[in-house]
Structure formats: C-alpha cells, structure tokens
Coordinates of C-alpha atoms (C1' of nucleotides) in Angstrom, one line a residue:
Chain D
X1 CA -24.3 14.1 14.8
X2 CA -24.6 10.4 15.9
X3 CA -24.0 10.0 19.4
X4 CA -21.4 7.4 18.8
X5 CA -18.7 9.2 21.3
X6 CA -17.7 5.5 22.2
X7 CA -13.9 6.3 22.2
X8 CA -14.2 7.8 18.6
X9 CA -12.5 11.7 18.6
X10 CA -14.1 14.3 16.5
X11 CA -13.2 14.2 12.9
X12 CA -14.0 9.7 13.4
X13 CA -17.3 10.7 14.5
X14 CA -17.2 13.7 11.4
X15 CA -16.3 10.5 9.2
X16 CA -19.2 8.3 10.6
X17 CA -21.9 10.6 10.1
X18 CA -20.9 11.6 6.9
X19 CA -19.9 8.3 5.5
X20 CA -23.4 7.3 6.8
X21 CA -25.2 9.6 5.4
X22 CA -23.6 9.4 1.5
X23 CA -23.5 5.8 1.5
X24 CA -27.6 6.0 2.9
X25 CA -27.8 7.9 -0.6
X26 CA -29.0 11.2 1.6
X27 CA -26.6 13.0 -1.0
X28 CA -27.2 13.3 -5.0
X29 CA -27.2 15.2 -7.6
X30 CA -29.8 17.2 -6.7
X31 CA -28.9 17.2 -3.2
X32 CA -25.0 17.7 -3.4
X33 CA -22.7 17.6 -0.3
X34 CA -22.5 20.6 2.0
X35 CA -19.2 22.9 1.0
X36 CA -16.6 22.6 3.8
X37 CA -17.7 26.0 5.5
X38 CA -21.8 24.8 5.8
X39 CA -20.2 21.4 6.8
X40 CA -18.3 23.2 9.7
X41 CA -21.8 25.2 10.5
X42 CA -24.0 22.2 10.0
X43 CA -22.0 20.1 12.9
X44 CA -20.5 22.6 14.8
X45 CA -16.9 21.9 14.4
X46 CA -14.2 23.3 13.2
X47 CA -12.3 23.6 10.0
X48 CA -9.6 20.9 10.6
X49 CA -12.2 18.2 11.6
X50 CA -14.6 18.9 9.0
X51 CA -11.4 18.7 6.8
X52 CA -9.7 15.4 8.2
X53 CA -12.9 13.5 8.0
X54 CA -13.3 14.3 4.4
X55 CA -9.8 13.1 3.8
X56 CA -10.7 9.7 5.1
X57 CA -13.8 9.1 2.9
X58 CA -11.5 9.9 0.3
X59 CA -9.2 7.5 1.0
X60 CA -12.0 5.2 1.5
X61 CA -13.5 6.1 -2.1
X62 CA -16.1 8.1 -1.3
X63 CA -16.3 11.3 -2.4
X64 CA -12.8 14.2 -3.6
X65 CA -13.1 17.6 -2.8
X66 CA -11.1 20.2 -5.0
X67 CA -11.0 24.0 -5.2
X68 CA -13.9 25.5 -6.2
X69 CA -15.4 22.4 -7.3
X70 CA -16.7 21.3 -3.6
X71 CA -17.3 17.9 -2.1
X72 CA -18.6 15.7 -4.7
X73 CA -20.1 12.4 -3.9
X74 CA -18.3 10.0 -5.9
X75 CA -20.2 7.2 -8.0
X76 CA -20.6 3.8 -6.0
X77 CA -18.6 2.2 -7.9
X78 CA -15.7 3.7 -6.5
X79 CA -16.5 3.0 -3.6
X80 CA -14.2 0.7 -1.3
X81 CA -16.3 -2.5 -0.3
X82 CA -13.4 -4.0 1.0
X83 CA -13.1 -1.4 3.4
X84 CA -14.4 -2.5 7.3
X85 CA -16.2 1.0 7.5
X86 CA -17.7 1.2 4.8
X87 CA -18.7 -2.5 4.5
X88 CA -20.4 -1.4 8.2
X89 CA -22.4 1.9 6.4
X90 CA -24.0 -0.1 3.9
X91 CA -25.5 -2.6 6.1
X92 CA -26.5 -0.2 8.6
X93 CA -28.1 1.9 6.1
X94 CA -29.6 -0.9 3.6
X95 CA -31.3 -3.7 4.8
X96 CA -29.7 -5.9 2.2
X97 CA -30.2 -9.2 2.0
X98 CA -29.0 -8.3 -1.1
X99 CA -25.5 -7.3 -0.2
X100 CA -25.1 -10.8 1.8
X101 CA -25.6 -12.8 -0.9
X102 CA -23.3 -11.1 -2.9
X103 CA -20.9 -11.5 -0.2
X104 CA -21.6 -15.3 0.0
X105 CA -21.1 -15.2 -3.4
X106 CA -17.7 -14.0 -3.1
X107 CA -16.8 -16.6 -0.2
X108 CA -18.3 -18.8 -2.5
X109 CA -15.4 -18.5 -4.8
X110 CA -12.4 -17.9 -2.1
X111 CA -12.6 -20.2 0.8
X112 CA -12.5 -23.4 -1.3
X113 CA -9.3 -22.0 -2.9
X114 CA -8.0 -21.1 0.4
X115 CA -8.6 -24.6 1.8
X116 CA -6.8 -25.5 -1.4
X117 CA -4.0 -23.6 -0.7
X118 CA -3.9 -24.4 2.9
X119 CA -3.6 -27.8 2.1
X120 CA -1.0 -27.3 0.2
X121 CA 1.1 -25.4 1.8
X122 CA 1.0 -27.6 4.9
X123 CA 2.1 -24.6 7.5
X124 CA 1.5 -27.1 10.7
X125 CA 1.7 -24.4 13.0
X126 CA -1.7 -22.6 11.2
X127 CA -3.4 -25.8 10.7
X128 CA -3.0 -26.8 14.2
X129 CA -5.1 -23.7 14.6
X130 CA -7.6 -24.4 11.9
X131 CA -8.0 -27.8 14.6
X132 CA -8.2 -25.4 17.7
X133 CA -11.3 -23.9 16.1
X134 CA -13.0 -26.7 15.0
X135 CA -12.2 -28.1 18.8
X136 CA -13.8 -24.9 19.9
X137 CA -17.1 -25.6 17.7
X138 CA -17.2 -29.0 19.3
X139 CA -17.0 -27.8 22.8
X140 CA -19.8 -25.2 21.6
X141 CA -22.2 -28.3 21.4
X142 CA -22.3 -28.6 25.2
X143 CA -22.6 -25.1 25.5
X144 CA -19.0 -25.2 26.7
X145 CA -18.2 -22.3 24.2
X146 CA -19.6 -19.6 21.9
X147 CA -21.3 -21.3 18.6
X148 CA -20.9 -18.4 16.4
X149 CA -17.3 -17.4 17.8
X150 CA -16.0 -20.6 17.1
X151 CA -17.2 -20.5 13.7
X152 CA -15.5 -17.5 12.7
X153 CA -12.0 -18.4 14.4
X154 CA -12.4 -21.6 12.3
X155 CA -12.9 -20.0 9.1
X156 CA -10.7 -16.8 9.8
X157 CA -7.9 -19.2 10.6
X158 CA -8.1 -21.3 6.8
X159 CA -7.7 -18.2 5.2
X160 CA -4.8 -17.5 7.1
X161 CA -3.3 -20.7 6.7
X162 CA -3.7 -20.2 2.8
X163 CA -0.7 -17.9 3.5
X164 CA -1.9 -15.5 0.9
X165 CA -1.9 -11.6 2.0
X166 CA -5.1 -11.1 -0.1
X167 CA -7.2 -14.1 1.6
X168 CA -6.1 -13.3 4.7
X169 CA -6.7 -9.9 4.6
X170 CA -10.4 -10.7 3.5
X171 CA -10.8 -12.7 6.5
X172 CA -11.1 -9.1 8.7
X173 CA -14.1 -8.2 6.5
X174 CA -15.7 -11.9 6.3
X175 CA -15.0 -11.7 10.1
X176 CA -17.4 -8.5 11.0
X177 CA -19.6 -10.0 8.1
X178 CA -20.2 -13.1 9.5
X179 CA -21.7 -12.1 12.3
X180 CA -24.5 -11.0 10.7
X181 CA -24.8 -14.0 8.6
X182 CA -23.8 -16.4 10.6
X183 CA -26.5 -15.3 12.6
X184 CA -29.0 -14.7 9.8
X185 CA -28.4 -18.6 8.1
X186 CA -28.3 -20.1 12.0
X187 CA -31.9 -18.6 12.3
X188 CA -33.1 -20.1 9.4
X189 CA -31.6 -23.3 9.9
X190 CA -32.4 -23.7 13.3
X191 CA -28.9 -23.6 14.4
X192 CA -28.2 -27.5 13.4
X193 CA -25.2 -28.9 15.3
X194 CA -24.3 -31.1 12.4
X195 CA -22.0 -28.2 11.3
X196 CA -19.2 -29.6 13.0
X197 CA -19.3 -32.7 11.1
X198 CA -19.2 -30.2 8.0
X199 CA -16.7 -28.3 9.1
X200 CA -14.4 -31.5 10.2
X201 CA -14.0 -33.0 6.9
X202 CA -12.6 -29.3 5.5
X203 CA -10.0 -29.9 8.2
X204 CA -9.4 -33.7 7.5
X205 CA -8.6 -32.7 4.1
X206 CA -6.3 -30.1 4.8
X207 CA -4.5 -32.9 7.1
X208 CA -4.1 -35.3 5.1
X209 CA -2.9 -33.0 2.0
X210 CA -5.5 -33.2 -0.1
X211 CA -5.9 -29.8 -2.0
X212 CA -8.5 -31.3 -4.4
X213 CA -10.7 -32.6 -1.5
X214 CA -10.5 -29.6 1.2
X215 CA -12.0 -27.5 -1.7
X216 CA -14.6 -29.7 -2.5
X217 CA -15.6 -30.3 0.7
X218 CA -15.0 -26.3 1.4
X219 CA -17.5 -25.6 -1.7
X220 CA -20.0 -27.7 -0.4
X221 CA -20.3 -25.8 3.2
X222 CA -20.2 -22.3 1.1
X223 CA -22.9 -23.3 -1.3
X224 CA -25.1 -24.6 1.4
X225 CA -24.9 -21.0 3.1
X226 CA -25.3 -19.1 -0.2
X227 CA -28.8 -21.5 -1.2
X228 CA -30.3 -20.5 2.6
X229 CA -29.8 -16.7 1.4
X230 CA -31.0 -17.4 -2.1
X231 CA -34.0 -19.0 -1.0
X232 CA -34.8 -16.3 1.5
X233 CA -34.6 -14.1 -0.9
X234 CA -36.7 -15.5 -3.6
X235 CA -39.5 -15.8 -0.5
X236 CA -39.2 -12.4 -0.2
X237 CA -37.5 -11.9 3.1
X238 CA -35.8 -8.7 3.4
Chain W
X1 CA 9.5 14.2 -1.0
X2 CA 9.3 12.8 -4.7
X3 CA 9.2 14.8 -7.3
X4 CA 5.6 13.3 -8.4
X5 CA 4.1 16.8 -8.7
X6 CA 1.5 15.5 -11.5
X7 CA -1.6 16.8 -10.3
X8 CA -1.3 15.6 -7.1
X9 CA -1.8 18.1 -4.0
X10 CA 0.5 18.8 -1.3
X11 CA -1.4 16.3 1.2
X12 CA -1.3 13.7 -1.4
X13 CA 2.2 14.1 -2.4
X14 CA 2.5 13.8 1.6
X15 CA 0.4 10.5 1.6
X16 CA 2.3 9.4 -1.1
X17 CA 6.0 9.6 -0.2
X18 CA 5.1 8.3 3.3
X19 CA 2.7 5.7 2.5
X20 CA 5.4 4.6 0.0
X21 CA 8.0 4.7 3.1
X22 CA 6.2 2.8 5.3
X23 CA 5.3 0.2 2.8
X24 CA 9.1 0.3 2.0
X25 CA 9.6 -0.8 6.1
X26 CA 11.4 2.3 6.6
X27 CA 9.6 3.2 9.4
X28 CA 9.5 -0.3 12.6
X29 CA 10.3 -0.9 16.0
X30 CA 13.9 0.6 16.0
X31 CA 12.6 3.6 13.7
X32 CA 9.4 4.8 14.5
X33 CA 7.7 7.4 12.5
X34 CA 8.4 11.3 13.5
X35 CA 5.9 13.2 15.5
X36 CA 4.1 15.3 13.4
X37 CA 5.7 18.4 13.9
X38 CA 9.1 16.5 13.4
X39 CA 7.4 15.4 9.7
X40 CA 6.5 19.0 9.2
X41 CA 9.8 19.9 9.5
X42 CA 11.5 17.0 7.6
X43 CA 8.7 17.7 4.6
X44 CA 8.7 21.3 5.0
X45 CA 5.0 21.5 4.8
X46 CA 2.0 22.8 7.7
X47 CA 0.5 20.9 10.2
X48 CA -2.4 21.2 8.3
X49 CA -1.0 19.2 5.3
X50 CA 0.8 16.8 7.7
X51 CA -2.7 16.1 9.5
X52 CA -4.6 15.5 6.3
X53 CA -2.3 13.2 4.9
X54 CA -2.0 11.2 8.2
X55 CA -5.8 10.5 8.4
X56 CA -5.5 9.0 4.7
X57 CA -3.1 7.1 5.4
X58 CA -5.1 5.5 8.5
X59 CA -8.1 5.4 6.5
X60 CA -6.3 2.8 4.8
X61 CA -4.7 0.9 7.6
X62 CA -1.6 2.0 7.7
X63 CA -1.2 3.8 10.9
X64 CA -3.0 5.0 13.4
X65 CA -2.1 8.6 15.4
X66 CA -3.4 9.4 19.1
X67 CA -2.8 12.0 21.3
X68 CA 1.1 11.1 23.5
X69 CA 1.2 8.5 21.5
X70 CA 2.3 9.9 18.1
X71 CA 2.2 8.1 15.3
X72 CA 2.5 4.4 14.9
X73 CA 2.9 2.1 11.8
X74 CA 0.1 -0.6 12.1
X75 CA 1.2 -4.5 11.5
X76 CA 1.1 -5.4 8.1
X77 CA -1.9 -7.8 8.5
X78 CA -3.9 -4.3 9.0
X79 CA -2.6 -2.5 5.5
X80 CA -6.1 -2.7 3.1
X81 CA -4.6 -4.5 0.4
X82 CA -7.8 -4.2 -1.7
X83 CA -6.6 -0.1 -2.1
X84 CA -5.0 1.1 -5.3
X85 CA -2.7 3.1 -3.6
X86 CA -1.6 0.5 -1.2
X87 CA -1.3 -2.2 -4.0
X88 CA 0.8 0.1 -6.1
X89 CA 3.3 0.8 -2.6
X90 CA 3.7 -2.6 -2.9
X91 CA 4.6 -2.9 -6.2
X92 CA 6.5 -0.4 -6.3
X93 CA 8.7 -1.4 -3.2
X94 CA 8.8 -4.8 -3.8
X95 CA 9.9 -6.6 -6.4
X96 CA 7.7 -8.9 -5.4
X97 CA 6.8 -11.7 -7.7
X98 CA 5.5 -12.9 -4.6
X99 CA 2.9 -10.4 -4.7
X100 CA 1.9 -11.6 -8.1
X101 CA 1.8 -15.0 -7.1
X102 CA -0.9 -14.7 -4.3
X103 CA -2.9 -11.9 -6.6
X104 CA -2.7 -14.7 -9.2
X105 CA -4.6 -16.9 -6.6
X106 CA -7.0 -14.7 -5.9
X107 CA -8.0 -14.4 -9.3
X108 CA -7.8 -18.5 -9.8
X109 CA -10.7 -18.5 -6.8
X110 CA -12.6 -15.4 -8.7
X111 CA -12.7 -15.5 -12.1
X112 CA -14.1 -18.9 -12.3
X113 CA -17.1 -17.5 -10.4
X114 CA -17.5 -14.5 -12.0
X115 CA -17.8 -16.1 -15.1
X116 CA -20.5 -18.7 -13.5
X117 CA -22.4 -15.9 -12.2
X118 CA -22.2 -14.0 -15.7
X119 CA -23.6 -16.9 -17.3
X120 CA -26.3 -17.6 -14.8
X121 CA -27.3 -13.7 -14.5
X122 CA -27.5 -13.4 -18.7
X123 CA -27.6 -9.6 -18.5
X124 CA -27.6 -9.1 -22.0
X125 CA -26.0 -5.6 -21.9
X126 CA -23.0 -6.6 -20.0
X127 CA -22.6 -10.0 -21.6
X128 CA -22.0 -8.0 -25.1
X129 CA -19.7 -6.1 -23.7
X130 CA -17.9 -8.8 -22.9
X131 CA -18.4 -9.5 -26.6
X132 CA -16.9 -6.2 -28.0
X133 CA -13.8 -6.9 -25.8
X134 CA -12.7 -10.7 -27.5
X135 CA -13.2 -8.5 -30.7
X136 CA -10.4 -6.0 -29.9
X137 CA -9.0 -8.7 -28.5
X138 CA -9.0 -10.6 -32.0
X139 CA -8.5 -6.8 -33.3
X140 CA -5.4 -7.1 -31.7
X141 CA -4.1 -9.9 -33.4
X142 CA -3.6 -8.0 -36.4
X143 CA -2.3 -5.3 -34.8
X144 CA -5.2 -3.1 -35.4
X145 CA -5.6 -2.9 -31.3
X146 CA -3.5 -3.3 -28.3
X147 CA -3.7 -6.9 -26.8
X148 CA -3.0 -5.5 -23.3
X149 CA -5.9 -3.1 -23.2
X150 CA -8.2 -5.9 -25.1
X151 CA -7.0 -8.5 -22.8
X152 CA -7.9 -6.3 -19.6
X153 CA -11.0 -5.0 -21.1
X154 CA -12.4 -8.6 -21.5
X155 CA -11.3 -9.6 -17.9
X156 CA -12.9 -6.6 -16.4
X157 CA -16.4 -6.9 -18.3
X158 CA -16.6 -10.9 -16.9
X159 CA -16.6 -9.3 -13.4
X160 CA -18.8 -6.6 -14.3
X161 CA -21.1 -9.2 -15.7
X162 CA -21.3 -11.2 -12.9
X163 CA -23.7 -8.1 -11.5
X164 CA -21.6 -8.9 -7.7
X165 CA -20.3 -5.6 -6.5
X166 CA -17.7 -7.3 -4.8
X167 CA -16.1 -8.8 -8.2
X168 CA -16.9 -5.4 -10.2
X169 CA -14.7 -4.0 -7.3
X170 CA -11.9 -6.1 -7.4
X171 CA -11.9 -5.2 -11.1
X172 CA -10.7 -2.1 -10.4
X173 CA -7.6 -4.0 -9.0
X174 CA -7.4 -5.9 -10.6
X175 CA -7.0 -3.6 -13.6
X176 CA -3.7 -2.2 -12.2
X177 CA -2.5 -5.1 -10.9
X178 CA -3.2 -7.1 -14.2
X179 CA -1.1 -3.9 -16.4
X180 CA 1.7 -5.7 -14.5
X181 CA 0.7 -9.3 -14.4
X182 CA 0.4 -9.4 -17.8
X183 CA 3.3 -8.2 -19.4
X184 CA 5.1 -10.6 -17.1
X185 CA 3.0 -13.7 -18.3
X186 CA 3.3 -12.7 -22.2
X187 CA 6.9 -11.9 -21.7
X188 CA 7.5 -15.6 -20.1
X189 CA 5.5 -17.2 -22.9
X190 CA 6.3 -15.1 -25.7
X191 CA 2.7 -13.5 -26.6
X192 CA 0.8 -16.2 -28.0
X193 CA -1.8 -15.0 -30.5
X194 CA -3.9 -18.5 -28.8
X195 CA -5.0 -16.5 -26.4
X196 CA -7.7 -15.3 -28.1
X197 CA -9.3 -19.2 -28.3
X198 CA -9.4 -19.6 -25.2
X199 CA -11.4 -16.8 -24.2
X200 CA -13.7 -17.1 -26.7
X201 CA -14.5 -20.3 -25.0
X202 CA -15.5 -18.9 -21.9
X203 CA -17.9 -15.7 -23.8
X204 CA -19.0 -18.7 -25.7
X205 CA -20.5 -20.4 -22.3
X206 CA -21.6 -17.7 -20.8
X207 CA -23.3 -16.8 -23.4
X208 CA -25.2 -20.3 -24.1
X209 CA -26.2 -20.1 -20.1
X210 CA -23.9 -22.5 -19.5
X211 CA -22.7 -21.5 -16.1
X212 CA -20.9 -25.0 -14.9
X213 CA -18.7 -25.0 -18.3
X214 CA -18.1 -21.0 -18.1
X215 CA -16.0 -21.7 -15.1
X216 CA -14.4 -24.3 -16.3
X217 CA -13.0 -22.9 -18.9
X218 CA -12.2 -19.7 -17.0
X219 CA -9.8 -22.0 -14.8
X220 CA -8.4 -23.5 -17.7
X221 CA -7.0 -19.8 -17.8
X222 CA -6.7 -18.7 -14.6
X223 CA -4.6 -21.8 -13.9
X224 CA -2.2 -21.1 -16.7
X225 CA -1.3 -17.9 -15.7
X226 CA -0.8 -18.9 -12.2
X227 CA 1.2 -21.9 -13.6
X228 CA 3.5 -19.6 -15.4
X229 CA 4.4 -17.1 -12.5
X230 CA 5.3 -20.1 -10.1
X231 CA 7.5 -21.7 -12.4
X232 CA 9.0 -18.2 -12.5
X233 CA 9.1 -18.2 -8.7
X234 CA 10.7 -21.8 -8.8
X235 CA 13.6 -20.9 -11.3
X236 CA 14.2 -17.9 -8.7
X237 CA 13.3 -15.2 -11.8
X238 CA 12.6 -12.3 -9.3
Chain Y
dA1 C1' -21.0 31.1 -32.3
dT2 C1' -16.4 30.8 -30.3
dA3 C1' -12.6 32.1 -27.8
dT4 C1' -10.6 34.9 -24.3
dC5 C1' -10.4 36.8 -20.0
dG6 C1' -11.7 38.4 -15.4
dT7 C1' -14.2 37.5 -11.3
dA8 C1' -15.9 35.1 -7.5
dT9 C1' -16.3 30.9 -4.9
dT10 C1' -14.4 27.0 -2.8
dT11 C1' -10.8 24.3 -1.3
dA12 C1' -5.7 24.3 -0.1
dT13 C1' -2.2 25.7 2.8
dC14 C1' -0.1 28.2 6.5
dT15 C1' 0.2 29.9 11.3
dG16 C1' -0.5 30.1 16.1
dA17 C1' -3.0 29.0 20.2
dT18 C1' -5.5 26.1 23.5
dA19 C1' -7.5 21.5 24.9
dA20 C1' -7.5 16.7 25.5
dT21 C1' -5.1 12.5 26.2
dA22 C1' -2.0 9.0 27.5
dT23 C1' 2.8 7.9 28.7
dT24 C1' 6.1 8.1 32.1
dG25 C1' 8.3 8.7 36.3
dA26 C1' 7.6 10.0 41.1
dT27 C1' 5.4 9.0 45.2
dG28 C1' 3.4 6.6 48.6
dT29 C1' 1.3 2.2 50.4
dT30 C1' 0.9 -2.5 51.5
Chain L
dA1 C1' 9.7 -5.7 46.7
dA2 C1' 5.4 -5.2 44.4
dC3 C1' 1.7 -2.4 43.4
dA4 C1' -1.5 1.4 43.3
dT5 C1' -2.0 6.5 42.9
dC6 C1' -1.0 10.8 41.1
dA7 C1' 1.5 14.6 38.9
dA8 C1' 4.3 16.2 35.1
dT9 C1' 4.9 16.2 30.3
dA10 C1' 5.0 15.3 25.4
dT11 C1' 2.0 14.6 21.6
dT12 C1' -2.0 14.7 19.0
dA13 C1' -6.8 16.9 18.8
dT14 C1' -9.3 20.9 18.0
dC15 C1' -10.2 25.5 17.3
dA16 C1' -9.7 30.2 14.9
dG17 C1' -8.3 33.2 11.3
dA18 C1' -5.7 34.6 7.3
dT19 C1' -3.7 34.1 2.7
dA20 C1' -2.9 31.4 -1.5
dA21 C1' -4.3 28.6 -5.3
dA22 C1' -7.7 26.4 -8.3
dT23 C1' -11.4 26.5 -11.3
dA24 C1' -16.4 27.1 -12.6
dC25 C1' -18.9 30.7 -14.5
dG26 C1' -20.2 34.6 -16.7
dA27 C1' -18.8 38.8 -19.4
dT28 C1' -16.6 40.5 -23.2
dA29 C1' -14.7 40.7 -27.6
dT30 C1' -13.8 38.7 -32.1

DNA sequence: ATATCGTATTTATCTGATAATATTGATGTT
DNA sequence: AACATCAATATTATCAGATAAATACGATAT
C-alpha cells in the first residue's frame, strides 16, 4: 500500500490505493477487481476496512460491489470529476495536459458568469474580499506575499461572491487545480507581473456594477490561460 | 427509516434516510448526530451497516467521523453538490426554487460553451446524435414522443458533444435536475411547441462549424429559462 | 433450444472483542 | 490566575468469525 500514513486511518489509505489504482486503469475487463476476501489478503487488512474503503469509491462513482457479482469497475463516465479525490487520482496517474485544458475549458465558461453575477448581486462584504485578494497579488509584486496564493484567494473569492452554491462549490476543486496550472501557465509565461492589471479591471467592474463588463473582462483572463494550454499542447508538451 | 426498500441495501437505505436528515438540518449545533452505536440502536441495524453508510456519506462531504469525536455534520459549503444523491436531498427537502435558480445559472455559463466546443470539435458521431434528439423533439410535437425525454436528450448530447469530460459530467446532473427544471418552466409558459425552433438553431450552428453563433443561440435559451424561474422567484411562486 | 431449478460463490449483515485516538477534567507548576 | 502536563474515558477504528441473502452459472428436464 502507498505509504501515505500522513494522518490518513486505514480504510482512507484502503481508498487511496485503490482509487489510484482503478482510476490508473490497472483494472479492466480482463483484469477485474480483486473480490473483497483477496482484497483483505492482498493488503493485509481486515474485512471492515477493505469494506468501508469500497463504500467510498462508490460514493465517489467508481466502482458497486453486489453479491455474487464482485467489485466491478464502473465505466469512466460515472465517475465523479467533481470530486477533490478523484480530481487528485487522475492527475497523479495521467500526465494530462489533457485534463487541464478541459478544466480551463470549464472555467472558461463559469468564472465570467460568476463575475456576472457577482456584480450583480453587489454582496459588499464578499467584494471587499474579491479587493483583499487582488491587494494581496499587488503586495506579491514586491515579493511581500505569495504570487500564486494570491491568485487563487482572488479567484476563489468571485465565485463566492456570485452567491451561487454550485460556483462556489467549484471553487474547492478550481482551488487544488489551480495550483497545478497556475503553476504550469506561470512557467510558460514567465510569470508576468502584468496580471494584476488583468485581474484589477475584473474587480473594477464588479464595483462599479457592471455585469456585462466584469464578464468580458473575466472572459478575456480565462481565454488567455486556456490559449497557453492549447498551444502547449499543439507543440506537443505533455 | 423510509420505507424506500426498492432495491436499495440496508447501508444504502441507511445513507439515504440520514443523508436525507442532515440535508433536512436535522442534525446542527444544538442536535448533533448520535454516536454510532446510538444510530444502531435508533435504526435497528449492525455496526457494520451503520459504518458503511457513514463512510458514504463522508465520501460525499457530508460528515466526517473520528475516533472521541463521533460524528459530526460538515458546513454546508463542504456537501459535493455535483452528487446525485446530494442534489436529490436537496430537492427533496427543499422546496427550493432557489436551488433551481442558481442550477439555472450554471447552465447559463455552460451550455453556451458546450455548444461552442461542439461546434469547434465537429465530431460527427456525436453531433448526429444531437440531430436524432431535435427529431424526437419535433416527434414530440405531434405527440408521437415525449417532449420531456426529447428535450433532455438534446441538452445532454450538446455536452456530450462538446468531447469535455467535465460538461459530459455535469450532464448526468443535469439530467435529474433538468426532469425538475423543466416541468416547472413549461408549466409557467404553457408548453410552447416553439421550442423546437430554437434549438434547431443552435444544431444548425454547430453543425455549419460555427462556434461564435452556436453560443449565441444557446444563450438565447439558456437565458429564457433562467428568465422564467426568477420572475417566479420575484412573484414569491415557491 | 428453452425454461426451470439447484448449487456454489460472493457480498451483505450481524455479533463481539480489542486497539487507537482525542476530549475532558484533574493535577501540578509558574 | 493562567498555563502546561497527564490520566481517565468515551468514541470510533480495526480485527475476527459466523450466518444470511443475492445471483451467476451450470445441470436438468421439457
């Protein structure tokens, strides 16, 4: 088992490995998942672990186990991208440039409309924070704070002050996301400190109440990221 | 514990009825949830059962369980709203035209896209499907197919078009969210047979590779039926 | 060939015991 | 009085083993 005993019990470590492993594709059709009994021999634990970490890949989409039928790997599709877990599997497992444009893609399409929204909704008190971040990516020119922290915490905190349950929720995945391709689009880039400039006029919109603008501007920022992926990819970069 | 025998298991009719209660707020500050052997008791059901249907429910954010600490409901802003099960809690609980509202939005920020990326992708398979589903759709205006199956079918097959697992996912949502959605929207507006135009305008765009104008007209859409549920909201229609 | 039925395999569920863990209150120290 | 240390204790974690339920598969009969 992977020797990620970091403060994870038994059957969270049971999950890890597993969901690792079926999510590396290391389980097929010809190469079906282990019954619970091999499972418990394979790993050396018991029963109830084996058994609770299977639970939770259910629950995640992964796999079902019934009587008689065994543990069946369940088709990718079912799988639950939004999950934070399983998000982490596939990019530990596949390289996947792939998988980060498609989730550019995807911010493509919903921070605009959360900028939108946040504009409309004028919550001053989460807006106020939306300005806290982007005074945080300032003070991250001087090397008075962290560049790529700053960055998050300012897009984190539009989604939340979209005051939609489904945007903000999807700023916990963008959040452990973005760290990779923050990093990954800074490298490419050369880390430019014009971003703040960028990122100020997002925030000016949102201000002044203008829905229309804060998601143009918003779309700008987001296509720019997605076109450094694209063109990394057409180069070939994996 | 509800009577939804239907197939389910005993730890899933577990994971149901007590997802379903926390979801409801039964369980907060002043009321936390029962040890486990308390919940044994309560549910008349093992440990073993008990356990299983605990780890489910913290594989989807609901709670979390540690030794002396027991079991503890998790903030709201934790819950994965992007679960089925979760979603259908919520519907279930709340009344929640609320909860329509913001999944309107997100599909006013995703739609548009996936219908860009369709277009730009022109997988010729998938666009055809989307083809088959404005016939049922047209089917259905003669009553020779159901207009809520043809109508989800055509929404689905734009994000599975779009060839982003991200959208495909959400399709899966959206599919039981939209069951809901739906209804409500035709119900306000009386089932227009129009419907079927403006669809046709958005397979019509993807389908010339016209990516820019796909989107368009997919907001055209997406707009209207978000238009409709906040006027709901704003004549207090609950 | 098809349908029926029995058997065997696998998960589901229950029970009970021990270990690990973290809360809480007691105790002592500064 | 405030704070660190430690022991007691309640709760989940993990293990072990047994029985029940479910279903895939093959045998049998029509």
């Amino acid at each position: 088992m992977n020797p990620q005993n970091r403060g994870m019990n038994l059957t969270q470590q049971v999950a890890d490995t597993l969901g690792s492993a079926i999510i590396t594709g290391k389980y097929g059709e010809h190469n079906p998942v282990p019954s619970e009994a091999v499972l418990c021999e394979q790993l050396k634990v018991s029963r109830s672990a084996a058994r609770e970490a299977v639970k939770s890949l259910a629950a995640k989409g992964l796999l079902t186990s019934r009587a008689r039928q065994g543990i069946r790997v369940l088709p990718e599709s079912e799988w639950n991208l939004f999950d934070a877990d399983v998000l982490r599997w596939m990019r530990e497992s596949n390289p996947s440039l792939e998988l980060l444009r498609e989730f550019a893609e995807l911010r493509v399409a919903v921070e605009p409309q959360a900028a939108m929204l946040a504009a409309q909704r004028q919550n001053s008190e989460k807006i106020s924070q939306i300005g806290s971040a982007l005074n945080r990516m300032k003070q991250a020119e001087s090397g008075l704070d962290d560049p790529l922290e700053a960055d998050i915490a300012f897009h984190l905190s539009i989604l939340d002050a979209s005051e939609n349950r489904f945007f903000s929720q999807l700023g916990r995945i963008i959040d452990t996301t973005l760290r990779v391709s923050i990093r990954f689009t800074n490298m490419r880039t050369g880390v430019r400190a014009g971003n703040h400039h960028e990122h100020k006029q997002i925030y000016d919109a949102i201000v002044a109440n203008k829905p229309e603008e804060a998601a143009k501007n918003a779309s700008l920022l987001m296509d720019n990221a997605l076109a450094i992926i694209v063109a990394a990819l057409k180069e070939g970069v994996k």
